[in-house]
Coordinates of C-alpha atoms and ligand atoms in Angstrom, one line a residue:
X1 CA 0.0 0.0 0.0
X2 CA 1.2 3.5 -0.8
X3 CA 2.2 5.5 2.2
X4 CA 0.2 8.7 1.7
X5 CA 2.0 10.4 4.7
X6 CA 5.3 10.4 2.9
X7 CA 4.3 12.9 0.3
X8 CA 5.4 16.3 1.4
X9 CA 4.8 19.1 -1.2
X10 CA 7.4 21.9 -1.2
X11 CA 7.3 25.1 -3.2
X12 CA 10.3 27.3 -4.0
X13 CA 9.4 30.9 -4.9
X14 CA 12.1 33.1 -6.6
X15 CA 11.6 36.8 -6.6
X16 CA 14.2 39.1 -8.2
X17 CA 14.4 42.9 -7.5
X18 CA 12.0 45.1 -5.7
X19 CA 8.7 45.2 -7.6
X20 CA 6.1 46.1 -4.9
X21 CA 3.3 44.2 -6.7
X22 CA 5.4 41.1 -7.0
X23 CA 6.2 41.3 -3.3
X24 CA 2.5 41.4 -2.4
X25 CA 1.7 38.4 -4.7
X26 CA 4.7 36.3 -3.4
X27 CA 3.7 37.1 0.2
X28 CA 0.2 35.8 -0.7
X29 CA 1.7 32.6 -2.0
X30 CA 3.8 32.0 1.1
X31 CA 0.9 32.6 3.3
X32 CA -1.3 30.2 1.4
X33 CA 1.4 27.5 1.7
X34 CA 1.6 28.1 5.5
X35 CA -2.1 27.9 5.9
X36 CA -2.5 24.5 4.1
X37 CA 0.8 22.9 5.3
X38 CA 2.9 23.1 2.1
X39 CA 6.6 23.6 2.9
X40 CA 7.8 26.8 1.2
X41 CA 11.1 28.5 0.6
X42 CA 11.6 32.0 -0.7
X43 CA 14.6 33.2 -2.6
X44 CA 14.6 37.0 -2.7
X45 CA 17.4 37.9 -5.0
X46 CA 18.8 41.4 -5.5
X47 CA 18.0 43.4 -8.6
X48 CA 21.6 43.0 -9.9
X49 CA 21.3 39.2 -10.1
X50 CA 22.9 37.8 -13.2
X51 CA 21.2 35.4 -15.6
X52 CA 23.8 32.7 -14.7
X53 CA 23.2 33.1 -11.0
X54 CA 19.5 32.7 -11.5
X55 CA 20.0 29.7 -13.8
X56 CA 22.3 28.1 -11.2
X57 CA 19.6 28.5 -8.5
X58 CA 17.0 27.0 -10.8
X59 CA 19.3 24.0 -11.6
X60 CA 19.9 23.5 -7.9
X61 CA 16.2 23.5 -7.1
X62 CA 15.6 21.1 -10.0
X63 CA 17.7 18.6 -8.1
X64 CA 16.4 19.4 -4.6
X65 CA 14.1 16.5 -3.4
X66 CA 12.4 18.8 -0.9
X67 CA 11.1 21.0 -3.7
X68 CA 8.2 19.8 -5.8
X69 CA 7.4 23.1 -7.4
X70 CA 9.6 26.0 -8.7
X71 CA 8.0 29.4 -9.3
X72 CA 10.0 32.3 -10.7
X73 CA 7.8 35.4 -10.1
X74 CA 7.4 37.5 -13.3
X75 CA 8.1 40.1 -14.5
X76 CA 11.9 39.8 -14.0
X77 CA 14.1 42.9 -14.2
X78 CA 14.7 43.8 -17.9
X79 CA 18.3 42.6 -18.1
X80 CA 17.2 39.0 -17.4
X81 CA 15.9 36.6 -20.0
X82 CA 12.5 35.2 -18.8
X83 CA 12.2 32.7 -21.6
X84 CA 15.6 31.2 -20.9
X85 CA 14.8 30.9 -17.2
X86 CA 11.5 29.2 -17.8
X87 CA 13.1 26.8 -20.3
X88 CA 15.5 25.7 -17.5
X89 CA 12.8 24.7 -15.0
X90 CA 12.3 21.0 -14.8
X91 CA 8.9 20.5 -16.5
X92 CA 7.8 18.2 -13.7
X93 CA 8.4 21.1 -11.2
X94 CA 6.9 23.8 -13.5
X95 CA 3.9 24.7 -11.3
X96 CA 3.2 27.7 -13.5
X97 CA 2.9 25.5 -16.6
X98 CA 4.9 28.0 -18.6
X99 CA 7.6 25.6 -19.9
X100 CA 7.0 24.8 -23.6
X101 CA 6.6 21.1 -22.7
X102 CA 3.7 21.8 -20.5
X103 CA 2.3 24.4 -22.9
X104 CA 2.3 21.8 -25.6
X105 CA 0.6 19.3 -23.3
X106 CA -2.2 21.8 -22.6
X107 CA -2.7 22.3 -26.4
X108 CA -3.1 18.6 -26.8
X109 CA -5.4 18.3 -23.8
X110 CA -3.2 15.8 -22.0
X111 CA -1.7 17.9 -19.2
X112 CA -0.4 17.6 -15.6
X113 CA -0.5 21.3 -14.8
X114 CA -2.6 24.2 -15.9
X115 CA -1.4 27.8 -15.7
X116 CA -2.7 29.2 -12.4
X117 CA -4.7 32.3 -13.6
X118 CA -6.6 30.7 -16.5
X119 CA -7.2 27.6 -14.3
X120 CA -8.6 29.8 -11.6
X121 CA -10.9 31.5 -14.1
X122 CA -12.2 28.0 -15.1
X123 CA -12.9 27.1 -11.5
X124 CA -14.8 30.3 -10.9
X125 CA -17.0 29.6 -14.0
X126 CA -17.5 26.0 -13.0
X127 CA -18.3 26.7 -9.3
X128 CA -20.9 29.3 -10.5
X129 CA -22.7 26.5 -12.3
X130 CA -21.9 27.9 -15.7
X131 CA -21.0 25.4 -18.6
X132 CA -19.0 27.0 -21.5
X133 CA -20.2 24.2 -23.9
X134 CA -21.6 25.8 -27.0
X135 CA -21.4 29.3 -25.7
X136 CA -19.7 32.3 -27.2
X137 CA -16.5 32.8 -25.2
X138 CA -14.5 36.0 -25.9
X139 CA -11.0 36.4 -24.4
X140 CA -9.6 39.9 -24.6
X141 CA -5.8 39.6 -24.5
X142 CA -3.4 37.1 -26.1
X143 CA -0.5 36.8 -23.6
X144 CA 1.2 33.5 -23.2
X145 CA 0.4 33.6 -19.5
X146 CA -3.3 34.3 -19.6
X147 CA -5.0 35.0 -23.0
X148 CA -3.8 32.1 -25.1
X149 CA -4.1 29.4 -22.5
X150 CA -7.4 30.8 -21.3
X151 CA -8.8 30.4 -24.8
X152 CA -7.5 26.8 -25.0
X153 CA -9.1 25.9 -21.6
X154 CA -12.5 27.3 -22.8
X155 CA -12.1 25.4 -26.0
X156 CA -11.5 22.2 -24.0
X157 CA -14.9 22.8 -22.3
X158 CA -16.4 23.1 -25.8
X159 CA -16.8 26.9 -25.8
X160 CA -16.9 28.7 -29.2
X161 CA -13.8 30.8 -28.6
X162 CA -12.7 34.2 -30.0
X163 CA -9.4 35.8 -29.0
X164 CA -9.3 39.6 -29.3
X165 CA -6.2 41.8 -29.2
X166 CA -5.0 45.3 -30.0
X167 CA -5.5 44.9 -33.7
X168 CA -9.0 43.5 -33.5
X169 CA -11.6 45.4 -35.5
X170 CA -15.0 46.1 -34.1
X171 CA -13.9 45.1 -30.6
X172 CA -17.1 46.3 -29.1
X173 CA -19.3 44.2 -31.4
X174 CA -17.1 41.1 -30.8
X175 CA -17.3 41.5 -27.0
X176 CA -21.0 42.0 -27.2
X177 CA -21.4 38.6 -28.7
X178 CA -19.9 37.0 -25.6
X179 CA -21.9 34.8 -23.2
X180 CA -18.6 34.5 -21.3
X181 CA -16.2 37.5 -21.5
X182 CA -12.7 37.2 -20.0
X183 CA -10.8 40.5 -19.8
X184 CA -7.0 40.2 -19.6
X185 CA -5.8 43.4 -21.2
X186 CA -3.9 45.3 -18.4
X187 CA -5.8 48.6 -18.8
X188 CA -8.0 50.0 -16.1
X189 CA -11.8 50.2 -16.9
X190 CA -11.1 49.0 -20.5
X191 CA -14.3 47.0 -20.7
X192 CA -17.3 49.3 -20.5
X193 CA -21.0 48.4 -20.1
X194 CA -21.7 49.0 -23.8
X195 CA -19.3 46.2 -24.7
X196 CA -21.2 43.6 -22.6
X197 CA -24.2 41.6 -23.7
X198 CA -27.0 41.7 -21.1
X199 CA -26.8 38.5 -19.0
X200 CA -23.2 37.8 -19.9
X201 CA -20.7 36.3 -17.4
X202 CA -17.7 38.7 -17.0
X203 CA -14.4 37.6 -15.6
X204 CA -11.9 40.3 -14.8
X205 CA -8.2 39.2 -14.9
X206 CA -6.9 42.8 -14.8
X207 CA -4.7 43.9 -11.9
X208 CA -4.0 47.6 -12.5
X209 CA -2.7 49.9 -9.8
X210 CA -4.1 53.4 -10.1
X211 CA -2.1 56.6 -9.2
X212 CA -4.1 56.8 -5.9
X213 CA -2.8 53.3 -5.0
X214 CA -6.2 51.7 -5.6
X215 CA -6.3 48.3 -7.3
X216 CA -8.5 48.2 -10.3
X217 CA -9.4 45.5 -12.9
X218 CA -9.9 45.8 -16.7
X219 CA -13.6 46.0 -16.3
X220 CA -15.7 49.1 -15.3
X221 CA -17.2 47.1 -12.5
X222 CA -19.9 49.5 -11.3
X223 CA -21.4 49.9 -14.7
X224 CA -20.9 46.4 -16.0
X225 CA -22.4 44.7 -12.9
X226 CA -25.7 46.3 -13.9
X227 CA -25.8 44.3 -17.2
X228 CA -23.9 41.2 -16.4
X229 CA -25.4 38.0 -15.0
X230 CA -22.2 37.4 -13.0
X231 CA -19.0 39.3 -12.6
X232 CA -15.8 38.9 -10.6
X233 CA -14.5 41.9 -8.5
X234 CA -10.9 43.1 -8.3
X235 CA -9.5 42.6 -5.7
X236 CA -11.1 39.5 -4.4
X237 CA -11.8 37.7 -7.7
X238 CA -9.3 36.0 -10.0
X239 CA -6.2 37.0 -7.9
X240 CA -6.9 34.7 -4.9
X241 CA -7.9 31.9 -7.3
X242 CA -4.5 32.2 -9.0
X243 CA -2.8 31.5 -5.7
X244 CA -5.2 28.6 -4.9
X245 CA -4.4 26.9 -8.3
X246 CA -0.7 27.3 -7.5
X247 CA -1.4 25.2 -4.3
X248 CA -3.2 22.6 -6.4
X249 CA -0.3 22.4 -8.9
X250 CA 2.3 22.1 -6.1
X251 CA 0.4 19.2 -4.5
X252 CA 0.0 17.5 -7.9
X253 CA 3.7 17.9 -8.6
X254 CA 4.6 16.3 -5.3
X255 CA 2.2 13.4 -6.1
X256 CA 3.6 12.9 -9.6
X257 CA 7.2 13.0 -8.3
X258 CA 6.3 10.5 -5.6
X259 CA 4.9 8.0 -8.2
X260 CA 8.2 8.0 -10.1
Ligands
L34_1 N1 5.6 33.2 -12.4 N2 4.5 35.2 -12.2 C1 4.5 33.9 -12.1 N3 3.3 33.2 -11.9 C2 2.2 33.8 -11.7 O1 1.0 33.1 -11.5 C3 2.2 35.2 -11.6 N4 1.1 36.0 -11.3 C4 0.8 37.2 -12.1 C5 2.1 38.0 -11.9 N5 3.3 37.2 -12.1 C6 3.4 35.9 -11.9 C7 0.5 36.1 -10.1 O2 0.8 35.3 -9.2 C8 -0.3 37.8 -11.3 N6 -0.4 37.1 -10.1 C9 -1.2 37.4 -9.0 C10 -1.3 36.7 -7.8 C11 -2.1 37.0 -6.8 C12 -2.9 38.2 -6.9 C13 -2.8 39.0 -8.0 C14 -2.0 38.6 -9.1 C15 -3.7 38.6 -5.7 O3 -3.7 37.9 -4.7 N7 -4.4 39.7 -5.8 C16 -5.3 40.2 -4.8 C17 -4.9 41.6 -4.4 C18 -3.5 41.8 -4.0 C19 -3.1 43.3 -3.9 O4 -3.7 43.9 -2.9 O5 -2.3 43.8 -4.6 C20 -6.7 40.2 -5.2 O6 -7.6 40.1 -4.4 O7 -7.0 40.2 -6.4

């Protein structure tokens, strides 16, 4: 019989430099680990860290049996090559699912990990009793971290998916078709009420810090909530789900490594 007790998930979080938003998110991740009993280790590296130093740390953590998941908090300072760092994380410890191996597995539909933010969005939709099957799903934003994988996950659930971006023509009309609208643009109040079909489900992935320090999503919440059937707030919507999905991925990584 398998000894369940011997599985001990461990998460290594690497943060480079002094981005205040990254600090908040990393603190949230450590706190979540502590709350649910996941061992976590933080590596706070100075702004001047070199690519080689960062890669050496990733290599060391790839070999560390206490560590099941490695997360390099993005964005990195501009002198560092994010793609190169991600490529050097062992795919079996890639709890962000950013490594091309895991990205490819998601495309095929045979995956171990899902990227945390899009997975969190899917959980919110499912827990609200909403089934994307056959529905018009519009994703605004095409980043590798959110927009593209989000579209793929909605497609896996049989949604009819459209991806919009800065070159999209008639953005308003396309958004108004959506039964499920996911905003991942990175611009405060970008989605206005006239872009939303009455009764639509609106998910706000935006995390914009206004000059007054207030956190604000991509959706004009006060106006859009009047027309939407369901809408996620910022803060208190997708952000905490991102952290929850990281916990799920870390446990999954530990289980998979244990089976080997
Ligand atoms: N490698 N980098 C890597 N993985 C990730 O999954 C992330 N992301 C994004 C930025 N860089 C990353 C995050 O963790 C965004 N993100 C994230 C995580 C948590 C929250 C927001 C973004 C969050 O908890 N937001 C709170 C408010 C926090 C605040 O006050 O600033 C909320 O309620 O939305």
